Short mmCIF file of C-alpha atoms in Angstrom, two decimals:
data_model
loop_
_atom_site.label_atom_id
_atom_site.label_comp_id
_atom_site.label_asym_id
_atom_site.label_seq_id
_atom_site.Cartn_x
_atom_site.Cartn_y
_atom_site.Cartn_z
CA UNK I 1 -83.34 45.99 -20.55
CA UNK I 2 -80.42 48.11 -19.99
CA UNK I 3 -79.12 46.92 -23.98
CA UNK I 4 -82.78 48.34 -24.96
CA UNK I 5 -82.11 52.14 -25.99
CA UNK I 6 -78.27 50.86 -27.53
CA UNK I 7 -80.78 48.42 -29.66
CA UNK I 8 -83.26 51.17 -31.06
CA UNK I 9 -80.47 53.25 -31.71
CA UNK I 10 -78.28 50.58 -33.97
CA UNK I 11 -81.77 49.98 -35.43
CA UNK I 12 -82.46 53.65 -36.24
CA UNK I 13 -78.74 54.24 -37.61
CA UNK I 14 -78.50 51.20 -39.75
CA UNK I 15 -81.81 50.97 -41.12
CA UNK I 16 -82.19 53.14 -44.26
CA UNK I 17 -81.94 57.15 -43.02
CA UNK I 18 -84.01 57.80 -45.93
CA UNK I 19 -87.01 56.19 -45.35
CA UNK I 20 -90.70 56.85 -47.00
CA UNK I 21 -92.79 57.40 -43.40
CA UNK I 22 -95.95 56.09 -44.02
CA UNK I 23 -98.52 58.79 -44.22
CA UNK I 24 -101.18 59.36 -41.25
CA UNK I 25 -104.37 57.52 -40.42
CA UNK I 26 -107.40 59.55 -41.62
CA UNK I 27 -109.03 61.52 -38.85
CA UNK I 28 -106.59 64.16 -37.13
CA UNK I 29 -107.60 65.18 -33.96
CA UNK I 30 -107.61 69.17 -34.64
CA UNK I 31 -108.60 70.73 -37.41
CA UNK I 32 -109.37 74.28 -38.47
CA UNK I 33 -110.79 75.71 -42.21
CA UNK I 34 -109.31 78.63 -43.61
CA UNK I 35 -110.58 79.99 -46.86
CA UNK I 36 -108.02 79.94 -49.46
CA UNK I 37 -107.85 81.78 -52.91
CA UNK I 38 -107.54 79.95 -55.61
CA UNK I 39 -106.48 81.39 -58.43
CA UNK I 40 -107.83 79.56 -61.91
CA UNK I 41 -106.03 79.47 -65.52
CA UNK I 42 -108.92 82.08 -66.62
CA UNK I 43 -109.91 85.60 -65.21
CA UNK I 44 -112.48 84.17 -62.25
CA UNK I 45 -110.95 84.10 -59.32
CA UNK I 46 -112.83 81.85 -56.47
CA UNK I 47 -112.24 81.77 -52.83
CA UNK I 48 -112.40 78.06 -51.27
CA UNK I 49 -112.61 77.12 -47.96
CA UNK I 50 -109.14 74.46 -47.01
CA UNK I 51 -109.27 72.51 -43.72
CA UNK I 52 -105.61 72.45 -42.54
CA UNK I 53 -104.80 69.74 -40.42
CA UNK I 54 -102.56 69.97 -37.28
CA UNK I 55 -99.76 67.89 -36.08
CA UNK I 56 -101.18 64.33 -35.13
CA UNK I 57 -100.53 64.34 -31.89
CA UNK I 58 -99.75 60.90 -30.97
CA UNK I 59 -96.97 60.79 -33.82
CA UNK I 60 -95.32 63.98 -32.50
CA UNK I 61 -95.48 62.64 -28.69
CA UNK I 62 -93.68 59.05 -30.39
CA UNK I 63 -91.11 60.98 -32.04
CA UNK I 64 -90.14 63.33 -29.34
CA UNK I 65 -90.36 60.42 -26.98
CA UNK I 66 -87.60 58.60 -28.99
CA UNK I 67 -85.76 62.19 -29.48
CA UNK I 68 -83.08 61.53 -27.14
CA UNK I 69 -81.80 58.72 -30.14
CA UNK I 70 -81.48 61.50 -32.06
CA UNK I 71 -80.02 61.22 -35.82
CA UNK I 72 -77.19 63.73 -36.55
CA UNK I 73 -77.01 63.94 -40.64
CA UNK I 74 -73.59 65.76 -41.99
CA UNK I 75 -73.53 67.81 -45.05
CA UNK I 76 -70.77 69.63 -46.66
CA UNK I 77 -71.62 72.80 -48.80
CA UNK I 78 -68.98 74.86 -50.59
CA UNK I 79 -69.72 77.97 -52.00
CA UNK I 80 -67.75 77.98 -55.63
CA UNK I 81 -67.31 80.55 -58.20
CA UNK I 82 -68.42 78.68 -61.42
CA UNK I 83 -68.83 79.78 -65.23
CA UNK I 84 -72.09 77.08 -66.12
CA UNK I 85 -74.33 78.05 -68.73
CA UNK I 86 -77.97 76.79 -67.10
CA UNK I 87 -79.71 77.81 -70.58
CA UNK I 88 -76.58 77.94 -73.38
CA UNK I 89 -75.04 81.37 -72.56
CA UNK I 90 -72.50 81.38 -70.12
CA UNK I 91 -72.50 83.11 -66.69
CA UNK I 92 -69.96 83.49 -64.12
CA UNK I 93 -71.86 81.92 -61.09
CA UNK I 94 -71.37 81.81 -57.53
CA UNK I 95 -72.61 78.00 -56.58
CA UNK I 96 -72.77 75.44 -54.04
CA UNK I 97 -70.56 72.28 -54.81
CA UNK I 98 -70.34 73.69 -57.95
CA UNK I 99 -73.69 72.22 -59.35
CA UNK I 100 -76.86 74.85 -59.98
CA UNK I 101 -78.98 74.56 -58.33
CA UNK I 102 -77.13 73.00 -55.16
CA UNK I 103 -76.81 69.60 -54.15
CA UNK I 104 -80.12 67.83 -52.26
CA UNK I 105 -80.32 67.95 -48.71
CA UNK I 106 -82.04 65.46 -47.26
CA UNK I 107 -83.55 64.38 -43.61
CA UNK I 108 -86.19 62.83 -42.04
CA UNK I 109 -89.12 65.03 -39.32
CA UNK I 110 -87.19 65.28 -36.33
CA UNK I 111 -83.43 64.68 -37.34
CA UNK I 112 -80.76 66.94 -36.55
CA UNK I 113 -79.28 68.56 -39.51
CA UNK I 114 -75.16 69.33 -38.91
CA UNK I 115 -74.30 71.66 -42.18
CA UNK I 116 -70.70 72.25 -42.67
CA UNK I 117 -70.84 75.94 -45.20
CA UNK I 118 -67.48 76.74 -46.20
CA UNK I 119 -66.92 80.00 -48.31
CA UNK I 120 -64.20 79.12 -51.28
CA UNK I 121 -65.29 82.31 -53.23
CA UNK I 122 -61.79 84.01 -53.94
CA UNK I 123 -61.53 87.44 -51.66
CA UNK I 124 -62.03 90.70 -53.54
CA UNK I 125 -61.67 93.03 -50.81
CA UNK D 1 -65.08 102.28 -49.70
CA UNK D 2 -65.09 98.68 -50.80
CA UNK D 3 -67.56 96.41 -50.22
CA UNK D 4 -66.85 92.58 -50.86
CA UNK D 5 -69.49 90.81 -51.96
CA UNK D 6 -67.94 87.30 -51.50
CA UNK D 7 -68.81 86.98 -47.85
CA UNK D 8 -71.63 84.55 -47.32
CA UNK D 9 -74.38 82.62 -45.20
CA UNK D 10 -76.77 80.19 -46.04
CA UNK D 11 -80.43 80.55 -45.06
CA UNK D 12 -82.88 77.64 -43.90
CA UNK D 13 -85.97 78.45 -46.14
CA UNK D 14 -88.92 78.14 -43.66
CA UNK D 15 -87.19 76.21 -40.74
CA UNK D 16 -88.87 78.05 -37.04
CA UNK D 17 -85.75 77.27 -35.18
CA UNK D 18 -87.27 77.57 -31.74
CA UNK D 19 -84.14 78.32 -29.37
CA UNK D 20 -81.90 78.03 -32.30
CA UNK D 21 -82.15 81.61 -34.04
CA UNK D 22 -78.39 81.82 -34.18
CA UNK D 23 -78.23 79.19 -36.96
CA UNK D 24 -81.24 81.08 -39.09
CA UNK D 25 -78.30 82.02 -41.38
CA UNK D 26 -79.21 86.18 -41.69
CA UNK D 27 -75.80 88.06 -42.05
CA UNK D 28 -76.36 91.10 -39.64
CA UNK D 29 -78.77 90.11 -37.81
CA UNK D 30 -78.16 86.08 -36.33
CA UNK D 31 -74.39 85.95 -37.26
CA UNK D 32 -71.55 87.77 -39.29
CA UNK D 33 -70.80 86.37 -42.61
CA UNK D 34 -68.58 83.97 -43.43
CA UNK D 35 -65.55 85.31 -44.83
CA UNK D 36 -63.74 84.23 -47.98
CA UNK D 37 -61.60 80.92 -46.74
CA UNK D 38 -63.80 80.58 -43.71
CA UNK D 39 -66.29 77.77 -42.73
CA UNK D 40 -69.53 77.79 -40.28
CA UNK D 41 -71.02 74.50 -39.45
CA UNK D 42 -75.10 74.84 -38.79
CA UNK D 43 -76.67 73.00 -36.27
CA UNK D 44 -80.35 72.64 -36.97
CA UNK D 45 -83.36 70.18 -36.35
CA UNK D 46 -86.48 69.43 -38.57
CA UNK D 47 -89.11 70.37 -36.14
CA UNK D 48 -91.26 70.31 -39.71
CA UNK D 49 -91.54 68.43 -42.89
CA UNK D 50 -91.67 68.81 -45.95
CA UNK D 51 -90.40 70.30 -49.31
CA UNK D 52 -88.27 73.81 -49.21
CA UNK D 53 -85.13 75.15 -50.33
CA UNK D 54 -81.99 76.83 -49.11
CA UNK D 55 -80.22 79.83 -49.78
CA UNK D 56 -77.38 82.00 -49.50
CA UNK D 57 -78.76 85.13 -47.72
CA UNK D 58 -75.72 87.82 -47.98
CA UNK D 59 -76.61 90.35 -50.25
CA UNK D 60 -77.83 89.03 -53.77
CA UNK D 61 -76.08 86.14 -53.98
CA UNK D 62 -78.68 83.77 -54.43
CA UNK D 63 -79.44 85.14 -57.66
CA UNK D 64 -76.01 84.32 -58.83
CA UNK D 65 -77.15 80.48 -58.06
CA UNK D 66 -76.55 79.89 -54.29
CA UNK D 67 -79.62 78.09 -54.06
CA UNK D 68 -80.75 74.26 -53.39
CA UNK D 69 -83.25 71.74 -52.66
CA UNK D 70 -83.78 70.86 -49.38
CA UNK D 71 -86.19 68.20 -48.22
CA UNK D 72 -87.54 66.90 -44.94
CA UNK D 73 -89.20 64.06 -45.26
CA UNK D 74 -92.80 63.15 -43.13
CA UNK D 75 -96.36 62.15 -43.49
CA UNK D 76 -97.84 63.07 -46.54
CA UNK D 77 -101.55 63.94 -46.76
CA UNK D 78 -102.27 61.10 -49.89
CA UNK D 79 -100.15 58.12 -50.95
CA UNK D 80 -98.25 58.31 -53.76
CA UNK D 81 -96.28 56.17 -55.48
CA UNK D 82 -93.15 57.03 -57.56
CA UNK D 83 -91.38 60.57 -55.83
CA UNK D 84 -90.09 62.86 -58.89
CA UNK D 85 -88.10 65.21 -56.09
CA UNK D 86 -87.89 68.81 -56.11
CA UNK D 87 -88.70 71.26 -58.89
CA UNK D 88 -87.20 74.46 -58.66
CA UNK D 89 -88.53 77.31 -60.76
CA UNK D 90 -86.34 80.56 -60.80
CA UNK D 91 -85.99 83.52 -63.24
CA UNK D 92 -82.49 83.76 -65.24
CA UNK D 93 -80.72 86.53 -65.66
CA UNK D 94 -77.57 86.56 -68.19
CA UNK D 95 -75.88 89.27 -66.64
CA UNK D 96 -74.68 89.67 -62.91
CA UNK D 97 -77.34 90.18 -60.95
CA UNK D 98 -75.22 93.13 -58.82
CA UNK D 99 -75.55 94.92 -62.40
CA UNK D 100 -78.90 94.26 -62.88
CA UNK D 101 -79.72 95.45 -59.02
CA UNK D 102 -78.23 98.84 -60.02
CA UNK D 103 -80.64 98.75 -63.26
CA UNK D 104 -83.40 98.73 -61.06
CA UNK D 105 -82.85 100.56 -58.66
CA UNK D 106 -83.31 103.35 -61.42
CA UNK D 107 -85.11 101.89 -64.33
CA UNK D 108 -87.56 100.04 -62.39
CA UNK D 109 -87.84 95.75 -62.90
CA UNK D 110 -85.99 94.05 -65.44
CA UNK D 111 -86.65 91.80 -67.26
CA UNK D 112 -85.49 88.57 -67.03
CA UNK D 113 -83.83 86.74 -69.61
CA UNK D 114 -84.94 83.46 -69.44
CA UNK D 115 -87.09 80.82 -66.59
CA UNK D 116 -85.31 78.02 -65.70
CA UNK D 117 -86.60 74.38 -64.07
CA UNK D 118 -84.38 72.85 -62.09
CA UNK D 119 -81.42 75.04 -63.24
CA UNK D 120 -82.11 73.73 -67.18
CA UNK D 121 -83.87 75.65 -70.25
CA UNK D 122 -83.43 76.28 -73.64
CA UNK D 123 -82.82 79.14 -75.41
CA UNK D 124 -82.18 80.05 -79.10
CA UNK D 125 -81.46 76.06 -79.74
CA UNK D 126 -78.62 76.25 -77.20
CA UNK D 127 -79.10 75.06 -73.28
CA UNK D 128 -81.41 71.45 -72.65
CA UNK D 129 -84.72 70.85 -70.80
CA UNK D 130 -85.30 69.59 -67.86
CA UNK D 131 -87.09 65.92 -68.35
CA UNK D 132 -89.38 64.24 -65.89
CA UNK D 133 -90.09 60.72 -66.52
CA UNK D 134 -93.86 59.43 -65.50
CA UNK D 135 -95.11 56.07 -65.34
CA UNK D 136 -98.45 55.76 -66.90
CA UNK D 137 -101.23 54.29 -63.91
CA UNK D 138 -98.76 55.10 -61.10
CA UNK D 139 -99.41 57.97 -58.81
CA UNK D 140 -96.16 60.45 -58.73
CA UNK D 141 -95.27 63.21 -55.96
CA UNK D 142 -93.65 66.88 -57.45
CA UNK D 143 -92.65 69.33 -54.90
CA UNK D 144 -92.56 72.63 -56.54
CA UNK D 145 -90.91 75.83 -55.13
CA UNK D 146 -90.23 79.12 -56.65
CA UNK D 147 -86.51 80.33 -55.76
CA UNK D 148 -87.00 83.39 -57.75
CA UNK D 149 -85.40 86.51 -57.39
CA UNK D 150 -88.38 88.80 -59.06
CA UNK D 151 -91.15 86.74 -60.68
CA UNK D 152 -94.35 84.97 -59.66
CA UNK D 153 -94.56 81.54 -61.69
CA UNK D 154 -98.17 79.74 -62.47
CA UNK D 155 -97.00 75.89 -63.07
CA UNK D 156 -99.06 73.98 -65.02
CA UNK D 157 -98.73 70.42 -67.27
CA UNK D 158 -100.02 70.48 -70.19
CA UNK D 159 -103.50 68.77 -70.30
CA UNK D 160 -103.05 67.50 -67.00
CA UNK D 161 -104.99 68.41 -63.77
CA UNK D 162 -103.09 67.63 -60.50
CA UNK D 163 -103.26 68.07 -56.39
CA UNK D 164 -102.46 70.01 -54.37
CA UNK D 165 -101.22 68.23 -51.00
CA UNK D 166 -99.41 71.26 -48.73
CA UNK D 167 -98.17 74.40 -48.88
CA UNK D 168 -95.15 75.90 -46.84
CA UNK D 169 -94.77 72.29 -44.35
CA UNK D 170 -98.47 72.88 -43.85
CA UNK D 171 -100.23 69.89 -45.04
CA UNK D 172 -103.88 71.19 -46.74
CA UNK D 173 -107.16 69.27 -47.99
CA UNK D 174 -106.28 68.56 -50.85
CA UNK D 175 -107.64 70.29 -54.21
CA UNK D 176 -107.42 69.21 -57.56
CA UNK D 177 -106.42 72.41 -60.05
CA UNK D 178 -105.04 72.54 -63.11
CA UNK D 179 -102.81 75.67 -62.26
CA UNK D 180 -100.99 76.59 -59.24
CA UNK D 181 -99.76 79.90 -58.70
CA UNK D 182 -96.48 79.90 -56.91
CA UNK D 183 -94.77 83.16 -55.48
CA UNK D 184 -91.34 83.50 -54.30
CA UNK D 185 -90.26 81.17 -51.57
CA UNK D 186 -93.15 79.59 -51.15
CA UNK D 187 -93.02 75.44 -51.75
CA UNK D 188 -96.17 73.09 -52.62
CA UNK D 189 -96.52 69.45 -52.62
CA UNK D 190 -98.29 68.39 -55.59
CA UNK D 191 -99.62 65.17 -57.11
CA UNK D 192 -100.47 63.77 -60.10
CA UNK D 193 -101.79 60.53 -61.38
#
């Protein structure tokens, strides 16, 4: 039983980080309506009432149950100067990893997120 | 007086941080910038999900393309089938944006050159489009946010309705529309089949 946490947590960092979570079951235990404008593609304008859901509540006590395994993602972001031309005319550009826009980021609900930003724009002054 | 504007930080786009406001990434007011040459490593958790963006937040630098996807994935309110990632909407300005700052602050807005998805347009046969590939009969997931500096974008596809699954990591009823109006910052899970 001891082995038991050592187990979920080879399971959670070899199994694929990126995983789809499978949505929640229908019926969330709170639930509140706001009323919403929605704008349409002609001149009416119509206000709509939205029910927003809350956190299910089981799910978040799982997750922060298990929250001591907790799954560290590292990302590396440099901050270039870059001449890219995003529509055909150049433009000197200040960029991460030298793609616009930046590079994805990805996690999971619940992961730690360790974001190395390192500033390689030449000093002016 | 001098004032370098190649200092940085880099912004969380809708991330709480409860007991973590020293990694929000707001030069002034949660940290100093990072200097040219220097590095800061932020430490943050995904107490939400969902689609948002990230940012440099020192001065107007974002403008000049210090922006990115960022994605946290969770429960979505509808399945969905085939994920076509983010879509990031964003005016385009050819000139610096410091220049054009300085424009407004005495001419009032300017106008924007050009609107780019995902970083792509076209523009006087020069530049490329952005392409999306759909699978006819499968359901696909767009996440949509508007990393503007000054405009309000209404997305639409042409002939198409879609739905509208969340809005800012808050997941909504979901609503079928045709158009969505997007304002700056904001993100929005939509779906189409």
């Amino acid at each position: 039983l001891d082995l038991l946490p050592a187990i979920i947590l080879v399971a959670r960092i070899k199994g694929p980080i990126l995983r789809r979570i499978p949505p929640p079951r229908v019926g969330f235990p709170l639930e509140r309506t706001i009323h919403r404008t929605i704008v349409n593609s002609g001149a009416n304008t119509t206000s709509t009432p939205i029910t927003i859901r809350s956190f299910p509540t089981l799910e978040l006590f799982v997750r922060f149950a298990f929250s001591r395994f907790k799954v560290n993602l590292q990302y590396w972001l440099s901050l270039e100067h870059a001449t890219l031309s995003p529509d055909g005319v150049p433009k000197d550009m200040e960029v991460f990893n030298g793609t616009y826009p930046g590079p994805l980021l990805e996690a999971n609900w619940g992961d730690w997120m360790y974001i190395h930003v390192t500033n390689n724009l030449k000093d002016n002054g | 007086l001098r004032i370098s504007l190649t200092r940085t930080s880099v912004h969380w786009h809708g991330f709480i941080q409860p007991h973590n406001g020293g990694y929000d990434g707001v030069p002034g007011i949660t940290q100093c910038p990072i200097p040219p040459g220097g590095s800061f490593t932020y430490k943050i958790q995904c107490t939400r999900y969902g689609p948002t963006w990230y940012h440099s937040h020192f001065t107007l630098q974002y403008g000049q393309g210090a922006v990115g996807p960022l994605m946290i994935h969770g429960p979505t309110v509808e399945n969905w089938d085939i994920d076509l990632g983010e879509v990031l909407l964003t005016d385009h300005y050819h000139g610096s944006i410091y220049d054009i700052w300085y424009k407004e602050r005495s001419g009032g807005p300017q106008t924007s050159d050009n609107g780019l998805i995902n970083g792509k347009n076209m523009l006087n046969g020069g530049g490329s489009f952005s392409e999306f590939t759909f699978t006819p009969g499968k359901r696909h997931r767009l996440t949509i946010v508007n990393t503007a500096v000054d405009a309000l974008f209404k997305f639409s596809i042409d002939q198409h309705n879609f739905t509208v699954q969340g809005a800012d990591f808050i997941p909504i009823q979901p609503y079928e529309q045709n158009v969505l109006s997007i304002n700056i910052g904001t993100s929005h899970f939509i779906d189409r089949y």
